[in-house]
Coordinates of C-alpha atoms in Angstrom, one line a residue:
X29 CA 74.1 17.1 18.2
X30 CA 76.7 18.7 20.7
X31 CA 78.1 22.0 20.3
X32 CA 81.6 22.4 21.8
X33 CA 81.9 25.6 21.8
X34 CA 78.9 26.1 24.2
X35 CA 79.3 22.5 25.7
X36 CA 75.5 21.7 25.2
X37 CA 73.3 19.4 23.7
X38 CA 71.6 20.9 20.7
X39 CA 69.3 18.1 19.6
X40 CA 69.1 14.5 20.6
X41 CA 67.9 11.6 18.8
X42 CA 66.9 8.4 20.5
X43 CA 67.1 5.1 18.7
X44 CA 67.4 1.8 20.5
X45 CA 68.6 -0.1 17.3
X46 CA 70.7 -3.4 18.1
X47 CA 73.4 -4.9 15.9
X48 CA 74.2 -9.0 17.1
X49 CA 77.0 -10.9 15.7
X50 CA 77.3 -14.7 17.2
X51 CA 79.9 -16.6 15.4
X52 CA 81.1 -20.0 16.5
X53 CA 83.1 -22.5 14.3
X54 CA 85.3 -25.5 14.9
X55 CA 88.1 -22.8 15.4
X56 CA 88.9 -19.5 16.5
X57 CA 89.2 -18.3 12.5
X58 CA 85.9 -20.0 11.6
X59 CA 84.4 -18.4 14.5
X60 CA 85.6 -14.6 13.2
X61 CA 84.1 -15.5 9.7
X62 CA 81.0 -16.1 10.9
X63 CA 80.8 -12.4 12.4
X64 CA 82.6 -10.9 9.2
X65 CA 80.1 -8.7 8.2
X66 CA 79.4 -7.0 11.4
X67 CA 81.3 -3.8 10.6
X68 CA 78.8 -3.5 7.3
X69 CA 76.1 -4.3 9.5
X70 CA 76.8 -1.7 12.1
X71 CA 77.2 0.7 9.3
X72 CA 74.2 0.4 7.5
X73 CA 72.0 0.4 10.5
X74 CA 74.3 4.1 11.2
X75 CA 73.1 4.9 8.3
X76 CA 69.8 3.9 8.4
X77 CA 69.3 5.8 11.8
X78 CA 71.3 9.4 10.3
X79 CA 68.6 9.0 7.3
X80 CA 65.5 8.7 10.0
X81 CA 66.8 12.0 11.7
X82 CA 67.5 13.9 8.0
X83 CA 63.6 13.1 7.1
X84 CA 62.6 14.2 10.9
X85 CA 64.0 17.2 11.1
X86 CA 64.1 18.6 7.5
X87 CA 62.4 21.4 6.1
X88 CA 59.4 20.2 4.4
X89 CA 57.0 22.6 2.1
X90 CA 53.5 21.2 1.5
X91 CA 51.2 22.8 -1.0
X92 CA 47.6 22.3 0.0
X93 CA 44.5 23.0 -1.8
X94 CA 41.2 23.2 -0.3
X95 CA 37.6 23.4 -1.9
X96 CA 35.1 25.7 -0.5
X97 CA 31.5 26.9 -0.9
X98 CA 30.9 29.1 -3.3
X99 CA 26.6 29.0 -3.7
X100 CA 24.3 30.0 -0.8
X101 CA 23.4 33.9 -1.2
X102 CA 24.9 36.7 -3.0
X103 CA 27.3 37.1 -0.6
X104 CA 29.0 33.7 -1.2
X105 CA 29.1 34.9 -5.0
X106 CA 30.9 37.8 -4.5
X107 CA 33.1 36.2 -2.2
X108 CA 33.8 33.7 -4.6
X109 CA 35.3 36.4 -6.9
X110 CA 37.2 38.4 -4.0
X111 CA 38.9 34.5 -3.1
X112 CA 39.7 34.2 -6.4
X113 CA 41.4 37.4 -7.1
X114 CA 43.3 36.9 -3.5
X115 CA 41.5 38.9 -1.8
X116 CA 40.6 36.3 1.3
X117 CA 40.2 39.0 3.7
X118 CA 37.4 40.5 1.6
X119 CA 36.0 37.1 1.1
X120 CA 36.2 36.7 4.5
X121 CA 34.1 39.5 5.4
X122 CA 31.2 38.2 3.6
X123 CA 30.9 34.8 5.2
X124 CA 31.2 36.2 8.5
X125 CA 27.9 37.9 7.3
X126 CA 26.3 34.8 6.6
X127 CA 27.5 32.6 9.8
X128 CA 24.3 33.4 11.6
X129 CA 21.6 33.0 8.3
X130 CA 18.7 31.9 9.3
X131 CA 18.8 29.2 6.2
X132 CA 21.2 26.3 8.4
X133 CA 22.7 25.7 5.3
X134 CA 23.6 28.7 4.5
X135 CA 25.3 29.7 7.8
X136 CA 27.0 25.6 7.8
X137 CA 28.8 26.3 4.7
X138 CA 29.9 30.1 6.0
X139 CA 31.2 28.6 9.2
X140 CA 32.7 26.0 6.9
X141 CA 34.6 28.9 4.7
X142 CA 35.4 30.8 7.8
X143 CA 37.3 27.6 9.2
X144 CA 39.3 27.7 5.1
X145 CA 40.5 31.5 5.8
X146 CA 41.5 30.6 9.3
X147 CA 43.5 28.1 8.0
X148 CA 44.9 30.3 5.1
X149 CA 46.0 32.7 8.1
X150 CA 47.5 29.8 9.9
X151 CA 45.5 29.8 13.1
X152 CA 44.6 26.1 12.9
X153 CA 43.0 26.7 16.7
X154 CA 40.2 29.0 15.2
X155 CA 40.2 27.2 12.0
X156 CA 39.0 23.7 14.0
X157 CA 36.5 25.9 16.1
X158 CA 34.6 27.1 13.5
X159 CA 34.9 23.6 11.1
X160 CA 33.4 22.2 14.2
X161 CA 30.5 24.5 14.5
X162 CA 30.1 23.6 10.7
X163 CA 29.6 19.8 11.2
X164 CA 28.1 20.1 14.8
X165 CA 25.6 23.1 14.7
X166 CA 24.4 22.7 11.1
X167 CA 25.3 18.9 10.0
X168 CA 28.1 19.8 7.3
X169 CA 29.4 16.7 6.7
X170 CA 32.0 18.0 4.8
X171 CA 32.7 19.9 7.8
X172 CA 33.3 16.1 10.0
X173 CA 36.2 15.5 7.3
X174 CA 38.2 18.9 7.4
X175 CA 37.6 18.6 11.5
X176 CA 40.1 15.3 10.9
X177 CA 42.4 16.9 8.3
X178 CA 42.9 19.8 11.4
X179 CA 43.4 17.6 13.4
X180 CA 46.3 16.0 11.8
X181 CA 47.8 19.3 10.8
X182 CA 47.9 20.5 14.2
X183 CA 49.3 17.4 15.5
X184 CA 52.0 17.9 12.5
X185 CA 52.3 21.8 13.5
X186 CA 52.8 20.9 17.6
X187 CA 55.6 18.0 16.3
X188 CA 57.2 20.9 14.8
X189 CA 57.5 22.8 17.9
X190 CA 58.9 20.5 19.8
X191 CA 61.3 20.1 16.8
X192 CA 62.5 23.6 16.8
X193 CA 62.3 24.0 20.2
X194 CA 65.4 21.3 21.8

C-alpha cells in the first residue's frame, strides 16, 4: 500500500506467485488460442493474492473460554464466587494466597488460576510464567497444555505487532 500524499510505503505484501502461458500451434492464431485464458488466469491468482492479504490483516475478535480450579481450600470457594460475579481481581487475591500451600496441589492449581487472570489482563508474559510453575513445580498437567495454548497466543499477539507496526 502507497500513500501519495506522503510518498511512503504503508504496508507491503510479498507474494512470489507465477502465472505461465505457452501456446504453440501450427500458426500464429492457434498459438494465441492456446494462451486465451491468460488474462482470467492472471486475474484470479490477483484475486487470490488481495483475498490472502484481507484474511492477514483484518480485524479478528476471538471469544475464548477457559476452565479453572475451583476446589482446593476455602479460598478457591470463595474465589469461585468472586470469578463468577466478575470480580477476577478479588478472585485473584485468594489464589495468590494459596500459591505457596504447603499441599502441592493446592498451590499447582493456584499458580494455574493465577496464569487464567494474567491472561484475562492480557499479560500473556506473566500468564506463561506462572502456567509454567504450575506444570514444572507441582506436576499440573493441565498446566503442560495451557503452557502450549500461550504459546500460540503469544506467537499470534507478536504477529500482530508486526502487523500494526509497517
Amino acid at each position: 500500500m502507497y500513500d501519495p500524499q506522503s510518498k511512503l510505503v504503508l504496508d507491503e505484501y510479498i507474494n512470489n506467485n507465477h502465472v505461465t502461458s505457452i501456446g504453440s500451434g501450427i500458426n500464429p492464431m492457434k498459438a494465441v488460442e492456446a494462451v486465451i485464458g491468460r488474462k482470467e488466469a492472471v486475474l484470479q491468482r490477483s484475486s487470490n493474492v488481495g483475498n490472502s492479504y484481507g484474511y492477514d490483516v483484518r480485524p479478528l475478535n476471538k471469544r475464548i473460554s477457559r476452565d479453572y480450579f475451583v476446589k482446593g481450600s476455602d479460598n478457591f470457594v470463595v474465589a469461585k464466587r468472586r470469578a463468577q460475579t466478575g470480580d477476577w481481581d478479588g478472585a485473584a487475591a485468594l489464589w495468590e494466597k494459596e500459591v505457596n500451600n504447603p499441599d502441592g496441589k493446592v498451590a499447582g492449581r493456584a499458580c494455574y488460576n493465577m496464569a487464567i487472570i494474567n491472561e484475562i489482563n492480557g499479560d500473556l508474559e506473566k500468564a506463561m510464567e506462572w502456567a509454567s510453575k504450575s506444570y514444572t513445580d507441582y506436576n499440573n498437567d493441565e498446566a503442560l497444555r495451557y503452557v502450549n495454548v500461550l504459546k500460540y497466543r503469544i506467537s499470534e499477539q507478536r504477529q500482530l505487532e508486526r502487523q500494526l507496526s509497517r
